[in-house]
CSV table of C-alpha atoms in Angstrom, one decimal:
chain,number,residue,atom,x,y,z
A,1,UNK,CA,14.1,-42.4,19.4
A,2,UNK,CA,11.4,-39.7,19.1
A,3,UNK,CA,12.4,-36.8,16.9
A,4,UNK,CA,12.0,-33.4,18.6
A,5,UNK,CA,9.3,-31.4,17.0
A,6,UNK,CA,10.5,-28.2,15.2
A,7,UNK,CA,9.6,-25.1,17.1
A,8,UNK,CA,7.2,-22.6,15.4
A,9,UNK,CA,8.7,-20.1,13.1
A,10,UNK,CA,8.6,-16.6,14.5
A,11,UNK,CA,7.5,-14.1,11.8
A,12,UNK,CA,7.4,-10.3,12.2
A,13,UNK,CA,5.4,-8.0,9.9
A,14,UNK,CA,6.7,-4.4,9.6
A,15,UNK,CA,5.4,-1.1,8.2
A,16,UNK,CA,3.0,1.8,8.5
A,17,UNK,CA,0.2,-0.6,9.4
A,18,UNK,CA,-2.9,0.3,11.3
A,19,UNK,CA,-2.2,4.0,10.7
A,20,UNK,CA,-5.2,4.8,8.6
A,21,UNK,CA,-4.1,3.8,5.2
A,22,UNK,CA,-6.4,1.1,3.9
A,23,UNK,CA,-4.0,-0.1,1.2
A,24,UNK,CA,-1.3,-0.7,3.6
A,25,UNK,CA,-3.6,-2.7,5.9
A,26,UNK,CA,-5.0,-4.6,2.9
A,27,UNK,CA,-1.5,-5.7,2.0
A,28,UNK,CA,-1.0,-6.9,5.6
A,29,UNK,CA,-4.3,-8.8,5.4
A,30,UNK,CA,-3.2,-10.6,2.3
A,31,UNK,CA,0.1,-11.7,3.9
A,32,UNK,CA,-1.6,-12.8,7.1
A,33,UNK,CA,-4.0,-14.9,5.0
A,34,UNK,CA,-1.0,-16.6,3.3
A,35,UNK,CA,0.7,-17.2,6.6
A,36,UNK,CA,-2.4,-18.6,8.3
A,37,UNK,CA,-3.1,-20.9,5.3
A,38,UNK,CA,0.4,-22.1,4.4
A,39,UNK,CA,2.2,-21.8,7.8
A,40,UNK,CA,-0.5,-22.1,10.5
A,41,UNK,CA,2.0,-22.8,13.2
A,42,UNK,CA,4.0,-19.6,12.6
A,43,UNK,CA,3.9,-17.1,15.5
A,44,UNK,CA,3.3,-13.7,14.1
A,45,UNK,CA,3.6,-10.2,15.6
A,46,UNK,CA,4.0,-6.7,14.2
A,47,UNK,CA,6.2,-3.6,14.5
A,48,UNK,CA,3.9,-0.9,13.1
A,49,UNK,CA,2.5,2.6,13.1
A,50,UNK,CA,-0.8,1.7,14.7
A,51,UNK,CA,-0.3,-1.2,17.1
A,52,UNK,CA,-3.7,-0.9,18.9
A,53,UNK,CA,-5.5,-1.1,15.6
A,54,UNK,CA,-3.4,-4.0,14.2
A,55,UNK,CA,-3.8,-6.0,17.5
A,56,UNK,CA,-7.6,-5.4,17.6
A,57,UNK,CA,-8.3,-6.0,13.9
A,58,UNK,CA,-6.0,-8.9,13.1
A,59,UNK,CA,-5.5,-10.6,16.5
A,60,UNK,CA,-1.7,-10.4,16.6
A,61,UNK,CA,0.6,-8.8,19.2
A,62,UNK,CA,1.9,-5.4,18.0
A,63,UNK,CA,4.5,-2.9,19.0
A,64,UNK,CA,4.7,0.8,18.1
A,65,UNK,CA,7.2,1.5,15.3
A,66,UNK,CA,8.6,4.7,16.8
A,67,UNK,CA,9.5,5.5,20.4
A,68,UNK,CA,8.7,9.2,19.9
A,69,UNK,CA,5.0,9.5,19.3
A,70,UNK,CA,5.2,12.7,17.4
A,71,UNK,CA,7.5,11.2,14.7
A,72,UNK,CA,5.3,12.3,11.8
A,73,UNK,CA,4.4,15.7,13.0
A,74,UNK,CA,6.5,18.7,11.9
A,75,UNK,CA,8.9,19.6,14.7
A,76,UNK,CA,9.4,23.3,15.2
A,77,UNK,CA,10.1,23.7,18.9
A,78,UNK,CA,13.3,22.7,20.6
A,79,UNK,CA,11.7,20.1,22.7
A,80,UNK,CA,10.1,18.4,19.7
A,81,UNK,CA,13.3,18.5,17.7
A,82,UNK,CA,15.2,17.0,20.7
A,83,UNK,CA,12.5,14.3,21.1
A,84,UNK,CA,12.8,13.3,17.5
A,85,UNK,CA,16.6,13.2,17.7
A,86,UNK,CA,16.6,11.0,20.8
A,87,UNK,CA,13.9,8.9,19.2
A,88,UNK,CA,16.2,8.0,16.3
A,89,UNK,CA,18.7,6.6,18.7
A,90,UNK,CA,16.2,4.7,20.8
A,91,UNK,CA,14.5,3.3,17.6
A,92,UNK,CA,17.8,1.9,16.5
A,93,UNK,CA,18.0,-0.2,19.7
A,94,UNK,CA,14.4,-1.1,19.7
A,95,UNK,CA,14.3,-2.2,16.1
A,96,UNK,CA,17.4,-4.3,16.5
A,97,UNK,CA,16.0,-6.0,19.6
A,98,UNK,CA,12.7,-6.7,17.8
A,99,UNK,CA,14.4,-8.1,14.7
A,100,UNK,CA,16.7,-10.3,16.7
A,101,UNK,CA,13.7,-12.2,18.2
A,102,UNK,CA,12.4,-13.3,14.8
A,103,UNK,CA,13.4,-15.8,12.2
A,104,UNK,CA,11.7,-13.9,9.4
A,105,UNK,CA,10.4,-10.4,9.0
A,106,UNK,CA,8.0,-9.5,6.1
A,107,UNK,CA,7.3,-6.0,4.8
A,108,UNK,CA,3.9,-6.6,3.1
A,109,UNK,CA,3.5,-4.6,-0.1
A,110,UNK,CA,3.1,-0.8,0.3
A,111,UNK,CA,5.2,1.8,-1.6
A,112,UNK,CA,8.1,1.5,0.9
A,113,UNK,CA,10.8,2.2,-1.8
A,114,UNK,CA,9.2,5.2,-3.4
A,115,UNK,CA,8.6,8.9,-2.8
A,116,UNK,CA,5.6,9.6,-4.9
A,117,UNK,CA,4.1,11.4,-2.0
A,118,UNK,CA,5.9,13.9,0.4
A,119,UNK,CA,8.4,12.0,2.5
A,120,UNK,CA,11.3,12.9,4.8
A,121,UNK,CA,14.4,10.6,4.8
A,122,UNK,CA,14.6,10.4,8.6
A,123,UNK,CA,11.0,9.1,8.9
A,124,UNK,CA,10.0,5.8,7.3
A,125,UNK,CA,13.1,5.4,5.0
A,126,UNK,CA,15.3,5.5,8.1
A,127,UNK,CA,13.0,3.0,9.9
A,128,UNK,CA,13.2,0.6,7.0
A,129,UNK,CA,17.0,0.9,6.8
A,130,UNK,CA,17.2,0.1,10.5
A,131,UNK,CA,15.1,-3.0,9.9
A,132,UNK,CA,17.1,-4.3,7.0
A,133,UNK,CA,20.5,-3.5,8.6
A,134,UNK,CA,19.4,-5.3,11.8
A,135,UNK,CA,18.2,-8.3,9.8
A,136,UNK,CA,21.6,-8.6,8.1
A,137,UNK,CA,23.4,-8.1,11.5
A,138,UNK,CA,21.5,-10.8,13.3
A,139,UNK,CA,20.8,-13.2,10.5
A,140,UNK,CA,17.1,-12.6,10.3
A,141,UNK,CA,15.7,-12.8,6.8
A,142,UNK,CA,14.0,-9.6,5.8
A,143,UNK,CA,11.6,-9.9,2.9
A,144,UNK,CA,10.2,-7.0,0.9
A,145,UNK,CA,7.2,-8.7,-0.6
A,146,UNK,CA,5.3,-7.1,-3.5
A,147,UNK,CA,6.6,-3.6,-2.7
A,148,UNK,CA,6.5,-0.5,-4.8
A,149,UNK,CA,9.5,1.6,-5.8
A,150,UNK,CA,10.2,4.6,-7.9
A,151,UNK,CA,12.8,7.2,-8.9
A,152,UNK,CA,13.9,9.3,-5.9
A,153,UNK,CA,15.5,12.7,-6.4
A,154,UNK,CA,16.4,13.6,-2.8
A,155,UNK,CA,19.9,12.2,-2.1
A,156,UNK,CA,19.5,11.0,1.6
A,157,UNK,CA,16.2,9.3,0.9
A,158,UNK,CA,17.6,7.6,-2.2
A,159,UNK,CA,20.6,6.3,-0.3
A,160,UNK,CA,18.5,4.9,2.6
A,161,UNK,CA,16.2,3.2,0.1
A,162,UNK,CA,19.0,1.8,-1.9
A,163,UNK,CA,20.8,0.3,1.2
A,164,UNK,CA,17.5,-1.1,2.6
A,165,UNK,CA,16.9,-2.9,-0.7
A,166,UNK,CA,20.5,-4.2,-0.8
A,167,UNK,CA,20.4,-5.5,2.8
A,168,UNK,CA,17.0,-7.3,2.4
A,169,UNK,CA,17.1,-11.1,2.0
A,170,UNK,CA,14.2,-11.3,-0.4
A,171,UNK,CA,12.6,-8.8,-2.8
A,172,UNK,CA,9.6,-8.9,-5.1
A,173,UNK,CA,7.7,-6.0,-6.7
A,174,UNK,CA,4.2,-5.1,-7.7
A,175,UNK,CA,5.2,-3.9,-11.1
A,176,UNK,CA,8.1,-3.8,-13.5
A,177,UNK,CA,8.6,-0.1,-13.0
A,178,UNK,CA,9.5,-0.7,-9.4
A,179,UNK,CA,12.1,-3.3,-10.2
A,180,UNK,CA,13.6,-1.0,-12.9
A,181,UNK,CA,13.7,1.9,-10.5
A,182,UNK,CA,15.8,-0.1,-8.0
A,183,UNK,CA,18.1,-1.3,-10.8
A,184,UNK,CA,18.7,2.3,-11.8
A,185,UNK,CA,19.7,3.0,-8.1
A,186,UNK,CA,22.4,0.4,-8.3
A,187,UNK,CA,20.6,-2.6,-6.8
A,188,UNK,CA,21.2,-6.0,-8.4
A,189,UNK,CA,17.6,-7.1,-9.2
A,190,UNK,CA,18.5,-10.0,-11.5
A,191,UNK,CA,16.8,-12.6,-9.1
A,192,UNK,CA,13.9,-10.4,-8.2
A,193,UNK,CA,10.3,-11.2,-9.4
A,194,UNK,CA,7.4,-9.1,-10.3
A,195,UNK,CA,3.8,-10.1,-9.3
A,196,UNK,CA,0.4,-8.3,-9.1
A,197,UNK,CA,-0.3,-6.2,-6.1
A,198,UNK,CA,-0.9,-8.2,-2.9
A,199,UNK,CA,-4.5,-6.9,-2.7
A,200,UNK,CA,-5.4,-9.0,-5.7
A,201,UNK,CA,-5.1,-12.0,-3.4
A,202,UNK,CA,-7.9,-10.7,-1.2
A,203,UNK,CA,-11.4,-12.2,-1.6
A,204,UNK,CA,-13.8,-10.1,-3.7
A,205,UNK,CA,-17.5,-9.8,-3.5
A,206,UNK,CA,-19.4,-11.2,-6.5
A,207,UNK,CA,-19.5,-8.9,-9.6
A,208,UNK,CA,-22.6,-6.7,-10.2
A,209,UNK,CA,-25.1,-8.5,-12.4
A,210,UNK,CA,-25.2,-7.0,-15.9
A,211,UNK,CA,-29.0,-7.0,-15.9
A,212,UNK,CA,-29.3,-5.0,-12.7
A,213,UNK,CA,-30.5,-1.4,-12.8
A,214,UNK,CA,-27.7,1.2,-13.3
A,215,UNK,CA,-25.6,1.6,-10.1
A,216,UNK,CA,-23.8,4.6,-8.7
A,217,UNK,CA,-20.6,6.1,-9.8
A,218,UNK,CA,-17.9,5.7,-7.2
A,219,UNK,CA,-15.4,8.6,-7.2
A,220,UNK,CA,-12.3,7.9,-5.1
A,221,UNK,CA,-10.7,11.2,-3.8
A,222,UNK,CA,-7.4,11.9,-2.2
A,223,UNK,CA,-5.7,14.7,-0.2
A,224,UNK,CA,-3.4,15.1,-3.2
A,225,UNK,CA,-0.6,17.7,-2.9
A,226,UNK,CA,1.9,16.4,-5.4
A,227,UNK,CA,5.0,14.4,-4.8
A,228,UNK,CA,8.2,14.7,-2.8
A,229,UNK,CA,9.7,17.3,-5.2
A,230,UNK,CA,6.5,19.5,-5.2
A,231,UNK,CA,6.5,20.9,-1.7
A,232,UNK,CA,6.8,24.5,-2.9
A,233,UNK,CA,3.7,24.1,-5.1
A,234,UNK,CA,1.8,21.7,-2.9
A,235,UNK,CA,-1.2,23.9,-2.2
A,236,UNK,CA,-1.6,25.0,-5.8
A,237,UNK,CA,-1.6,21.4,-7.0
A,238,UNK,CA,-4.1,20.5,-4.3
A,239,UNK,CA,-6.5,23.3,-5.2
A,240,UNK,CA,-6.3,22.4,-8.9
A,241,UNK,CA,-7.1,18.8,-8.2
A,242,UNK,CA,-9.9,19.7,-5.8
A,243,UNK,CA,-11.5,22.1,-8.3
A,244,UNK,CA,-11.4,19.7,-11.2
A,245,UNK,CA,-12.7,16.8,-9.2
A,246,UNK,CA,-15.5,18.9,-7.8
A,247,UNK,CA,-16.6,20.1,-11.2
A,248,UNK,CA,-16.7,16.5,-12.4
A,249,UNK,CA,-18.9,15.3,-9.5
A,250,UNK,CA,-21.2,18.3,-9.9
A,251,UNK,CA,-21.6,17.4,-13.6
A,252,UNK,CA,-22.5,13.8,-12.8
A,253,UNK,CA,-25.1,15.0,-10.2
A,254,UNK,CA,-26.6,17.4,-12.7
A,255,UNK,CA,-27.1,14.4,-15.1
A,256,UNK,CA,-29.0,12.7,-12.3
A,257,UNK,CA,-26.2,10.2,-11.5
A,258,UNK,CA,-25.8,8.9,-8.0
A,259,UNK,CA,-22.2,9.4,-6.8
A,260,UNK,CA,-20.5,7.7,-3.9
A,261,UNK,CA,-17.3,9.4,-2.6
A,262,UNK,CA,-14.6,7.0,-1.5
A,263,UNK,CA,-11.3,7.5,0.4
A,264,UNK,CA,-8.3,5.4,1.1
A,265,UNK,CA,-6.8,7.2,4.1
A,266,UNK,CA,-8.0,9.2,7.0
A,267,UNK,CA,-6.3,12.3,5.7
A,268,UNK,CA,-8.7,12.3,2.7
A,269,UNK,CA,-11.8,13.2,4.8
A,270,UNK,CA,-11.4,17.0,4.3
A,271,UNK,CA,-11.5,16.5,0.5
A,272,UNK,CA,-14.8,14.6,0.8
A,273,UNK,CA,-16.2,17.4,3.1
A,274,UNK,CA,-15.2,20.1,0.6
A,275,UNK,CA,-16.9,18.3,-2.3
A,276,UNK,CA,-20.1,17.6,-0.4
A,277,UNK,CA,-20.3,21.2,0.6
A,278,UNK,CA,-19.6,22.6,-2.9
A,279,UNK,CA,-21.9,20.2,-4.8
A,280,UNK,CA,-24.7,20.2,-2.1
A,281,UNK,CA,-26.8,17.4,-3.8
A,282,UNK,CA,-28.7,14.5,-2.2
A,283,UNK,CA,-27.3,12.4,-5.1
A,284,UNK,CA,-23.7,12.7,-3.7
A,285,UNK,CA,-22.9,10.8,-0.6
A,286,UNK,CA,-19.8,9.6,1.3
A,287,UNK,CA,-19.1,5.9,1.9
A,288,UNK,CA,-17.8,4.9,5.3
A,289,UNK,CA,-15.0,2.4,4.7
A,290,UNK,CA,-12.6,0.9,7.2
A,291,UNK,CA,-10.9,-1.7,5.1
A,292,UNK,CA,-10.3,-2.8,1.5
A,293,UNK,CA,-13.2,-5.2,1.9
A,294,UNK,CA,-15.4,-2.3,2.6
A,295,UNK,CA,-14.0,-0.5,-0.5
A,296,UNK,CA,-14.6,-3.6,-2.6
A,297,UNK,CA,-18.3,-3.8,-1.5
A,298,UNK,CA,-18.7,-0.2,-2.8
A,299,UNK,CA,-16.9,-0.7,-6.1
A,300,UNK,CA,-18.6,-4.0,-6.7
A,301,UNK,CA,-22.0,-2.3,-6.5
A,302,UNK,CA,-20.9,0.5,-8.7
A,303,UNK,CA,-21.6,1.0,-12.4
A,304,UNK,CA,-18.2,2.6,-12.9
A,305,UNK,CA,-15.4,3.9,-10.8
A,306,UNK,CA,-13.2,7.0,-11.1
A,307,UNK,CA,-10.4,7.0,-8.5
A,308,UNK,CA,-7.1,8.5,-7.4
A,309,UNK,CA,-5.6,6.5,-4.7
A,310,UNK,CA,-3.7,3.4,-5.9
A,311,UNK,CA,-5.6,0.9,-3.7
A,312,UNK,CA,-9.0,2.5,-4.6
A,313,UNK,CA,-8.0,1.6,-8.2
A,314,UNK,CA,-6.9,-1.9,-7.1
A,315,UNK,CA,-10.2,-2.5,-5.3
A,316,UNK,CA,-12.2,-1.4,-8.3
A,317,UNK,CA,-10.2,-3.6,-10.7
A,318,UNK,CA,-10.3,-6.5,-8.3
A,319,UNK,CA,-14.1,-6.4,-8.4
A,320,UNK,CA,-14.2,-6.3,-12.2
A,321,UNK,CA,-15.7,-2.8,-12.3
A,322,UNK,CA,-14.8,-0.5,-15.3
A,323,UNK,CA,-12.4,2.0,-13.9
A,324,UNK,CA,-10.9,5.4,-14.8
A,325,UNK,CA,-7.7,6.4,-13.0
A,326,UNK,CA,-7.0,10.0,-11.8
A,327,UNK,CA,-3.3,9.1,-12.0
A,328,UNK,CA,-0.8,10.8,-9.7
A,329,UNK,CA,2.2,8.6,-10.4
A,330,UNK,CA,3.6,6.2,-12.9
A,331,UNK,CA,2.5,3.3,-10.7
A,332,UNK,CA,-1.1,4.1,-11.4
A,333,UNK,CA,-0.5,4.2,-15.2
A,334,UNK,CA,1.3,0.8,-14.9
A,335,UNK,CA,-1.5,-0.7,-12.9
A,336,UNK,CA,-4.1,0.3,-15.5
A,337,UNK,CA,-2.0,-0.8,-18.4
A,338,UNK,CA,-1.3,-4.2,-16.8
A,339,UNK,CA,-5.1,-4.8,-16.4
A,340,UNK,CA,-5.9,-3.8,-20.0
A,341,UNK,CA,-7.3,-0.3,-19.1
A,342,UNK,CA,-4.3,1.8,-20.0
A,343,UNK,CA,-6.4,4.1,-22.2
A,344,UNK,CA,-8.5,5.2,-19.2
A,345,UNK,CA,-6.1,7.4,-17.3
A,346,UNK,CA,-6.3,11.1,-16.5
A,347,UNK,CA,-3.6,13.2,-14.8
A,348,UNK,CA,-4.5,14.1,-11.2
A,349,UNK,CA,-2.2,17.2,-11.4
A,350,UNK,CA,-4.2,18.7,-14.2
A,351,UNK,CA,-7.8,17.6,-13.8
A,352,UNK,CA,-9.8,18.9,-16.8
A,353,UNK,CA,-13.4,18.2,-15.9
A,354,UNK,CA,-14.6,18.4,-19.5
A,355,UNK,CA,-12.0,15.9,-20.8
A,356,UNK,CA,-12.6,13.7,-17.8
A,357,UNK,CA,-16.3,13.6,-18.6
A,358,UNK,CA,-15.5,12.6,-22.2
A,359,UNK,CA,-13.2,9.8,-21.0
A,360,UNK,CA,-15.8,8.7,-18.5
A,361,UNK,CA,-18.5,8.4,-21.2
A,362,UNK,CA,-16.1,6.3,-23.3
A,363,UNK,CA,-15.5,4.1,-20.4
A,364,UNK,CA,-19.2,3.5,-19.9
A,365,UNK,CA,-19.7,2.7,-23.6
A,366,UNK,CA,-16.9,0.1,-23.4
A,367,UNK,CA,-18.1,-1.3,-20.1
A,368,UNK,CA,-19.2,-4.8,-21.3
A,369,UNK,CA,-15.9,-5.5,-22.9
A,370,UNK,CA,-13.9,-4.2,-20.0
A,371,UNK,CA,-15.7,-6.4,-17.5
A,372,UNK,CA,-14.6,-9.4,-19.5
A,373,UNK,CA,-11.0,-8.1,-19.7
A,374,UNK,CA,-11.0,-7.6,-15.9
A,375,UNK,CA,-12.4,-11.1,-15.2
A,376,UNK,CA,-9.6,-12.7,-17.2
A,377,UNK,CA,-7.0,-10.4,-15.5
A,378,UNK,CA,-8.2,-11.3,-12.0
A,379,UNK,CA,-8.1,-15.0,-12.7
A,380,UNK,CA,-4.5,-14.6,-13.9
A,381,UNK,CA,-3.5,-12.4,-11.0
A,382,UNK,CA,-4.8,-14.9,-8.5
A,383,UNK,CA,-2.7,-17.7,-10.1
A,384,UNK,CA,0.4,-15.4,-10.2
A,385,UNK,CA,0.1,-14.5,-6.5
A,386,UNK,CA,-0.3,-18.1,-5.6
A,387,UNK,CA,3.1,-18.7,-7.3
A,388,UNK,CA,4.6,-15.8,-5.4
A,389,UNK,CA,3.5,-17.3,-2.1
A,390,UNK,CA,4.9,-20.7,-3.0
A,391,UNK,CA,8.2,-19.1,-3.9
A,392,UNK,CA,8.2,-17.0,-0.7
A,393,UNK,CA,7.7,-20.2,1.4
A,394,UNK,CA,10.7,-21.8,-0.4
A,395,UNK,CA,12.9,-18.8,0.2
A,396,UNK,CA,12.0,-18.0,3.8
A,397,UNK,CA,10.8,-21.0,5.6
A,398,UNK,CA,13.0,-24.0,6.5
A,399,UNK,CA,11.8,-27.3,5.1
A,400,UNK,CA,14.0,-29.8,7.0
A,401,UNK,CA,14.6,-30.1,10.7
A,402,UNK,CA,14.1,-27.8,13.6
A,403,UNK,CA,15.1,-24.1,13.6
A,404,UNK,CA,18.0,-23.2,15.9
A,405,UNK,CA,17.1,-22.1,19.4
A,406,UNK,CA,16.0,-18.5,19.7
A,407,UNK,CA,18.6,-16.0,20.8
A,408,UNK,CA,16.2,-14.4,23.3
A,409,UNK,CA,12.7,-15.4,24.5
A,410,UNK,CA,10.0,-13.4,22.7
A,411,UNK,CA,8.9,-10.2,24.5
A,412,UNK,CA,7.4,-7.0,23.4
A,413,UNK,CA,9.6,-4.0,22.9
A,414,UNK,CA,8.9,-1.0,25.0
């Protein structure tokens, strides 16, 4: 008797993907690489913020995360408020229907359990709760893979994050701070693992030859306005950050150094424009980057990197380039400490250009040793992430016999 071949596993990926944040998309790319390598028969699609971008770039079907297209715009008029309210109800149905058609849903990396940047509870935290609750309701395993978490002061956001984590079928984190933060929220994390950020699984260009002529300094900038609890001081924080970073770039240009300005999200473009206008030097140029691969090409060619966004830092470290963090959250400090560069952090909230220059010069003097430190870290991170993907396969994918028949035939949510 011929044994019936198991049907392909249906895997969904979920998050603010294709929405302009290069770190989020890099995490997706790492997970897709794992799925295509270890589970090539899996049928993959996405419920995400930018479905057109995800479908075109990664070749998978994609559905819009929110029914109401103005979800992340501030609603002040009655029509917009009503649209958002109706959208919450519609999204509950749409999310449940999408989850029900899958065997596994993966949330790839990202800081989905933190509020280090301004965040409203009824935006993405609510969407994540709908996902995890639907997974529990329909028996679809939801995996939060290599995610970031942090202390959350706002009560509603904290409750949604806590319940999302509790309802997920699998959790792993990108640092110990994230696991500790969830434990402090009351989530049982005893069986949860910590691994390097997923972007360390992405291929990196070869490191810059030590004998090559001095390269540029990459400066990664950000539309930084503080965190979720800083809304009243957001503009003050931003102007202080912009002024200090501009002074630093101007000082580098005055010394004859070539500077490449990097971003990690579309919202950072005005910061680049402001620095270019203020410094007005042919030595200072803006890099055009559409992916973490593009960012890594820039950081690999650099002599040193000074960066703010988390995944700008990850790209620089992944390419083995000596890096100084303009740190805006504990996750950046933890990343730098975990790679052996904990001494090279500077607070993004209080950028002191003179102190930053002194730290930068110390970084360059220590560059040869730091490149060796980073090479060893990257070898270890690759091995660690391979272990995570092996554990993920064991936890999420059936090893024996066919899967049960699908509840509904796959179709795209409207």
